[in-house]
Amino acid sequence: MKRDQWINLNGKWDYAIRPKAAGRPEAMDGQILVPFAVESKLSGVARKVSPDDRLWYRRSFEVPAAWNGQRVMLNFGAVDFEAHVMVNGAMVGSHRGGSDTFAFDVTEYLKPGQNELVVQVTDPTSDGAQPRGKQTLKPNSIWYTPVSGIWQTVWLEPVPDLHIIDAKITPNIDAGTLAVDVALNRSASDEDAVRITASSAGRKISSVVVRGNRPASLSVPNARLWSPDDPFLYDLKIELVKVRNPMPTMPDKSPHRTRGDMMLNGREAQLYTSAQVQGRARDTVDSYFAMRKSSIGPGTVTGQPPLLLNNKPVFQNGTLDQGWWPDGLLTPPSEEAIRFEIDFLKKAGFNMLRKHIKVEPAQYYYEADRMGILIWQDMPSGEEDESLDQFIRPKSTSEAVMPQSVTDEFEYELLRMISDLRNHPSIVSWVVNNEGWGQYASTRLGKMVKDLDPSRVVNKVSGWLDTGDAGSDVFDIHTYEDVPNAPIYQPHRAIVLGEFGGIGLPVEGHLWFSDKRNWGYQAAKDKADYAARYKRKYDEVIRQARDLGLSAAVYTQTSDVEGEINGLLTYDREVSKIPIEDYNRMHAPLFSKK
């Protein structure tokens, strides 16, 4: 959804932290660097925000004269958790949800010259039941520093009165087609159409003109399939255009044509020819897509169904990727940092990462699409306080019953996450629940996710309480033993190690805590002991893949995070616990053709 014209509002804003019940502050506390959370070092603030606080942001902006006559959209990548947005003193909208994008049409609130933008945010963090992942007010072991307020990009964008608001892109490699469902911001007239063009290296592959707010399908013959080894991306252009003579020719040549006459053989006329398009496009967005399929297949020689990529078994070797940074917390410090980490994982012999109960900025997924790494995308967990009975333990026999307000919030954010991310080819699996942290109605939720996006594998429960085949393509266990346990045979689901490993090794000079708060599932004495333990674990993973039909393994974890020192890398990403070549060598048998 890239447009040519937009203004990035990242940069220095004024900020203030006040009691939640207090009114708008007359004076601000200082400046903050957006898009970094107020608790982070990169924000320039590094202050805590309590559930009883309200965080205020303020800045000014000017709308270019060239945008006159267009609508102006104010976009937020993500704000944690509840945001109220004002322009020139008027409330333009509110939003709840810490990980999803949202936008407001602010056209009616603008004035010539400078405009004032104010955002106020409250965030209960671990005092609330809202989805928040690993954030806690009291960081310890596997729970980390909270993130409040704006933590992704903010930008302005001009659009025409009628414009493209959404596009859902679904490849079908078996049919050699691409489904593209383009939604406009409101109802369109018969003359409003959408032209969709797929191309590669400037060469047009396929194009179709379809009536506005109707589904489209493009042919992609002899497609070059996307994979970690060949992450090939096609270009996609979507244009809002006008067409002439949209009505079908009347059989009786009547000069009077009505909307009812649009029906031919019971079907509405939807497709137009390129010759019917008149004038220039009124709105244009650029995007991309990949021809890629994620599924499970029939049983192999072991009888165990495998995970498939493009209809072929491909072992998915990944890391548990928390997505936290010492200076930016939930926000990566730079695009270069994102690329460095993905490149490290690929060179170390990983072709997948499990994005663990965190949603990344859109730029992260673009880099994953472009560089070629598979992603299991977790839904951030919510109600997970161990003192409450909503925390479903491994030996539980049933799931929790949640208040309606909690389930409404969780499911709204789950749907928003999928809507935001579903066009990224790197994402091959949705993970709905993790380890019973607020687990409820997993079968219903798994079926809901599969109905919403049948083009991907669905893992309704990663670890702990399994609730059967219905609503899930995967049977997933977590095993932090010295030698990983093996999942039992499943006739209808692929079997995976959703988490294993967790070898802790502190590296002096690269630790978040200098005291005994550093923690790992297992403690290595030194690098030699770390390497021996790591090899022992991966030898067992290789055996399970060969003898049992294991489809995937997720090692804990990419990097150390605060006091959790289980990483392949230190938290600052400066030191690899063992040489990258050693990791690659131990993983290589998983991809052997023999």
PDB file of C-alpha atoms in Angstrom, residues 366-498:
ATOM      1  CA  TYR A 366       9.276  -6.507   4.093  1.00  0.00           C
ATOM      2  CA  GLU A 367      12.892  -7.368   4.884  1.00  0.00           C
ATOM      3  CA  ALA A 368      11.880 -10.965   5.671  1.00  0.00           C
ATOM      4  CA  ASP A 369       9.961 -11.175   2.379  1.00  0.00           C
ATOM      5  CA  ARG A 370      12.882  -9.729   0.453  1.00  0.00           C
ATOM      6  CA  MET A 371      15.692 -11.661   2.180  1.00  0.00           C
ATOM      7  CA  GLY A 372      13.815 -14.948   2.445  1.00  0.00           C
ATOM      8  CA  ILE A 373      13.018 -16.341   5.879  1.00  0.00           C
ATOM      9  CA  LEU A 374       9.864 -18.157   6.963  1.00  0.00           C
ATOM     10  CA  ILE A 375       7.895 -16.674   9.858  1.00  0.00           C
ATOM     11  CA  TRP A 376       5.542 -18.247  12.350  1.00  0.00           C
ATOM     12  CA  GLN A 377       3.561 -15.271  13.586  1.00  0.00           C
ATOM     13  CA  ASP A 378       2.309 -15.460  17.173  1.00  0.00           C
ATOM     14  CA  MET A 379      -0.661 -13.560  18.489  1.00  0.00           C
ATOM     15  CA  PRO A 380       0.519 -11.518  21.507  1.00  0.00           C
ATOM     16  CA  SER A 381      -0.877 -13.111  24.635  1.00  0.00           C
ATOM     17  CA  GLY A 382      -3.030 -11.262  27.121  1.00  0.00           C
ATOM     18  CA  GLU A 383      -4.333 -12.498  30.458  1.00  0.00           C
ATOM     19  CA  GLU A 384      -1.286 -14.387  31.735  1.00  0.00           C
ATOM     20  CA  ASP A 385      -0.889 -13.613  35.444  1.00  0.00           C
ATOM     21  CA  GLU A 386       0.289 -16.838  37.107  1.00  0.00           C
ATOM     22  CA  SER A 387      -1.669 -15.992  40.245  1.00  0.00           C
ATOM     23  CA  LEU A 388      -4.943 -16.232  38.299  1.00  0.00           C
ATOM     24  CA  ASP A 389      -6.709 -19.359  37.090  1.00  0.00           C
ATOM     25  CA  GLN A 390      -6.682 -17.967  33.525  1.00  0.00           C
ATOM     26  CA  PHE A 391      -3.059 -19.161  33.358  1.00  0.00           C
ATOM     27  CA  ILE A 392      -3.519 -22.709  32.011  1.00  0.00           C
ATOM     28  CA  ARG A 393      -0.699 -24.936  33.246  1.00  0.00           C
ATOM     29  CA  PRO A 394       0.792 -27.947  31.414  1.00  0.00           C
ATOM     30  CA  LYS A 395      -1.181 -30.474  33.483  1.00  0.00           C
ATOM     31  CA  SER A 396      -4.504 -28.644  33.157  1.00  0.00           C
ATOM     32  CA  THR A 397      -7.426 -30.646  31.818  1.00  0.00           C
ATOM     33  CA  SER A 398      -9.486 -27.761  30.484  1.00  0.00           C
ATOM     34  CA  GLU A 399      -9.154 -24.258  29.126  1.00  0.00           C
ATOM     35  CA  ALA A 400     -10.104 -21.087  30.982  1.00  0.00           C
ATOM     36  CA  VAL A 401     -13.380 -19.218  30.831  1.00  0.00           C
ATOM     37  CA  MET A 402     -12.753 -15.542  30.180  1.00  0.00           C
ATOM     38  CA  PRO A 403     -14.882 -12.429  30.701  1.00  0.00           C
ATOM     39  CA  GLN A 404     -16.577 -11.281  27.507  1.00  0.00           C
ATOM     40  CA  SER A 405     -14.663  -7.991  27.583  1.00  0.00           C
ATOM     41  CA  VAL A 406     -11.343  -9.902  27.573  1.00  0.00           C
ATOM     42  CA  THR A 407     -12.294 -12.230  24.707  1.00  0.00           C
ATOM     43  CA  ASP A 408     -13.690  -9.318  22.684  1.00  0.00           C
ATOM     44  CA  GLU A 409     -10.383  -7.444  22.995  1.00  0.00           C
ATOM     45  CA  PHE A 410      -8.249 -10.501  22.194  1.00  0.00           C
ATOM     46  CA  GLU A 411     -10.266 -11.505  19.145  1.00  0.00           C
ATOM     47  CA  TYR A 412     -10.452  -7.967  17.806  1.00  0.00           C
ATOM     48  CA  GLU A 413      -6.671  -7.652  17.976  1.00  0.00           C
ATOM     49  CA  LEU A 414      -6.200 -11.145  16.528  1.00  0.00           C
ATOM     50  CA  LEU A 415      -8.307 -10.243  13.489  1.00  0.00           C
ATOM     51  CA  ARG A 416      -6.509  -6.913  13.119  1.00  0.00           C
ATOM     52  CA  MET A 417      -3.098  -8.601  13.238  1.00  0.00           C
ATOM     53  CA  ILE A 418      -4.042 -11.008  10.459  1.00  0.00           C
ATOM     54  CA  SER A 419      -5.568  -8.200   8.387  1.00  0.00           C
ATOM     55  CA  ASP A 420      -2.393  -6.122   8.757  1.00  0.00           C
ATOM     56  CA  LEU A 421       0.056  -8.920   7.950  1.00  0.00           C
ATOM     57  CA  ARG A 422      -1.674 -11.408   5.668  1.00  0.00           C
ATOM     58  CA  ASN A 423      -0.090 -10.112   2.440  1.00  0.00           C
ATOM     59  CA  HIS A 424       3.460 -10.920   3.594  1.00  0.00           C
ATOM     60  CA  PRO A 425       4.663 -14.148   1.904  1.00  0.00           C
ATOM     61  CA  SER A 426       7.275 -14.781   4.607  1.00  0.00           C
ATOM     62  CA  ILE A 427       4.497 -15.539   7.102  1.00  0.00           C
ATOM     63  CA  VAL A 428       3.620 -19.214   6.670  1.00  0.00           C
ATOM     64  CA  SER A 429       1.863 -19.952   9.972  1.00  0.00           C
ATOM     65  CA  TRP A 430      -0.415 -18.245  12.496  1.00  0.00           C
ATOM     66  CA  VAL A 431       0.112 -19.229  16.147  1.00  0.00           C
ATOM     67  CA  VAL A 432      -2.984 -18.395  18.196  1.00  0.00           C
ATOM     68  CA  ASN A 433      -2.104 -19.424  21.772  1.00  0.00           C
ATOM     69  CA  ASN A 434       1.210 -19.867  23.574  1.00  0.00           C
ATOM     70  CA  GLU A 435       1.673 -22.149  26.590  1.00  0.00           C
ATOM     71  CA  GLY A 436      -1.731 -21.621  28.142  1.00  0.00           C
ATOM     72  CA  TRP A 437      -1.104 -17.912  28.744  1.00  0.00           C
ATOM     73  CA  GLY A 438      -4.723 -16.868  28.797  1.00  0.00           C
ATOM     74  CA  GLN A 439      -5.724 -19.873  26.654  1.00  0.00           C
ATOM     75  CA  TYR A 440      -9.445 -20.192  25.984  1.00  0.00           C
ATOM     76  CA  ALA A 441     -11.649 -21.582  23.196  1.00  0.00           C
ATOM     77  CA  SER A 442      -8.585 -22.577  21.155  1.00  0.00           C
ATOM     78  CA  THR A 443     -10.522 -24.795  18.750  1.00  0.00           C
ATOM     79  CA  ARG A 444     -13.045 -22.077  17.935  1.00  0.00           C
ATOM     80  CA  LEU A 445     -10.258 -19.525  17.502  1.00  0.00           C
ATOM     81  CA  GLY A 446      -8.205 -21.896  15.337  1.00  0.00           C
ATOM     82  CA  LYS A 447     -11.185 -22.504  13.057  1.00  0.00           C
ATOM     83  CA  MET A 448     -11.867 -18.763  12.911  1.00  0.00           C
ATOM     84  CA  VAL A 449      -8.288 -18.034  11.833  1.00  0.00           C
ATOM     85  CA  LYS A 450      -8.367 -20.824   9.231  1.00  0.00           C
ATOM     86  CA  ASP A 451     -11.642 -19.496   7.801  1.00  0.00           C
ATOM     87  CA  LEU A 452     -10.177 -15.997   7.672  1.00  0.00           C
ATOM     88  CA  ASP A 453      -6.964 -17.163   5.996  1.00  0.00           C
ATOM     89  CA  PRO A 454      -7.084 -20.710   4.557  1.00  0.00           C
ATOM     90  CA  SER A 455      -3.824 -20.052   2.663  1.00  0.00           C
ATOM     91  CA  ARG A 456      -1.632 -20.667   5.741  1.00  0.00           C
ATOM     92  CA  VAL A 457      -0.961 -23.311   8.344  1.00  0.00           C
ATOM     93  CA  VAL A 458      -2.711 -22.661  11.668  1.00  0.00           C
ATOM     94  CA  ASN A 459      -1.195 -23.664  15.025  1.00  0.00           C
ATOM     95  CA  LYS A 460      -3.932 -23.085  17.590  1.00  0.00           C
ATOM     96  CA  VAL A 461      -1.849 -24.024  20.659  1.00  0.00           C
ATOM     97  CA  SER A 462       1.934 -23.934  20.925  1.00  0.00           C
ATOM     98  CA  GLY A 463       2.943 -26.054  23.902  1.00  0.00           C
ATOM     99  CA  TRP A 464       1.278 -27.302  27.070  1.00  0.00           C
ATOM    100  CA  LEU A 465      -2.479 -28.031  26.801  1.00  0.00           C
ATOM    101  CA  ASP A 466      -3.292 -29.594  23.412  1.00  0.00           C
ATOM    102  CA  THR A 467      -6.974 -29.573  22.465  1.00  0.00           C
ATOM    103  CA  GLY A 468      -7.042 -32.016  19.552  1.00  0.00           C
ATOM    104  CA  ASP A 469      -7.051 -31.981  15.763  1.00  0.00           C
ATOM    105  CA  ALA A 470      -9.972 -29.627  15.139  1.00  0.00           C
ATOM    106  CA  GLY A 471      -8.916 -26.113  14.219  1.00  0.00           C
ATOM    107  CA  SER A 472      -5.194 -26.856  13.943  1.00  0.00           C
ATOM    108  CA  ASP A 473      -2.736 -28.165  11.358  1.00  0.00           C
ATOM    109  CA  VAL A 474       0.030 -28.694  13.920  1.00  0.00           C
ATOM    110  CA  PHE A 475       0.751 -30.699  17.077  1.00  0.00           C
ATOM    111  CA  ASP A 476       3.270 -28.612  19.007  1.00  0.00           C
ATOM    112  CA  ILE A 477       5.228 -29.482  22.157  1.00  0.00           C
ATOM    113  CA  HIS A 478       7.743 -27.487  24.215  1.00  0.00           C
ATOM    114  CA  THR A 479      10.678 -29.404  25.630  1.00  0.00           C
ATOM    115  CA  TYR A 480      13.564 -27.873  27.563  1.00  0.00           C
ATOM    116  CA  GLU A 481      15.158 -31.150  28.623  1.00  0.00           C
ATOM    117  CA  ASP A 482      18.862 -31.748  27.928  1.00  0.00           C
ATOM    118  CA  VAL A 483      17.816 -34.114  25.120  1.00  0.00           C
ATOM    119  CA  PRO A 484      14.532 -32.891  23.599  1.00  0.00           C
ATOM    120  CA  ASN A 485      11.453 -35.053  24.013  1.00  0.00           C
ATOM    121  CA  ALA A 486       9.697 -36.173  20.844  1.00  0.00           C
ATOM    122  CA  PRO A 487       6.094 -35.358  19.937  1.00  0.00           C
ATOM    123  CA  ILE A 488       3.880 -38.411  19.500  1.00  0.00           C
ATOM    124  CA  TYR A 489       2.615 -39.530  16.090  1.00  0.00           C
ATOM    125  CA  GLN A 490      -0.336 -37.557  14.731  1.00  0.00           C
ATOM    126  CA  PRO A 491      -2.300 -38.919  11.762  1.00  0.00           C
ATOM    127  CA  HIS A 492      -3.844 -35.569  10.797  1.00  0.00           C
ATOM    128  CA  ARG A 493      -1.355 -32.920  11.960  1.00  0.00           C
ATOM    129  CA  ALA A 494       2.302 -32.138  11.405  1.00  0.00           C
ATOM    130  CA  ILE A 495       4.456 -32.562  14.525  1.00  0.00           C
ATOM    131  CA  VAL A 496       6.844 -29.819  15.665  1.00  0.00           C
ATOM    132  CA  LEU A 497       9.014 -28.734  18.566  1.00  0.00           C
ATOM    133  CA  GLY A 498       7.506 -25.286  19.105  1.00  0.00           C
TER     134      GLY A 498
END
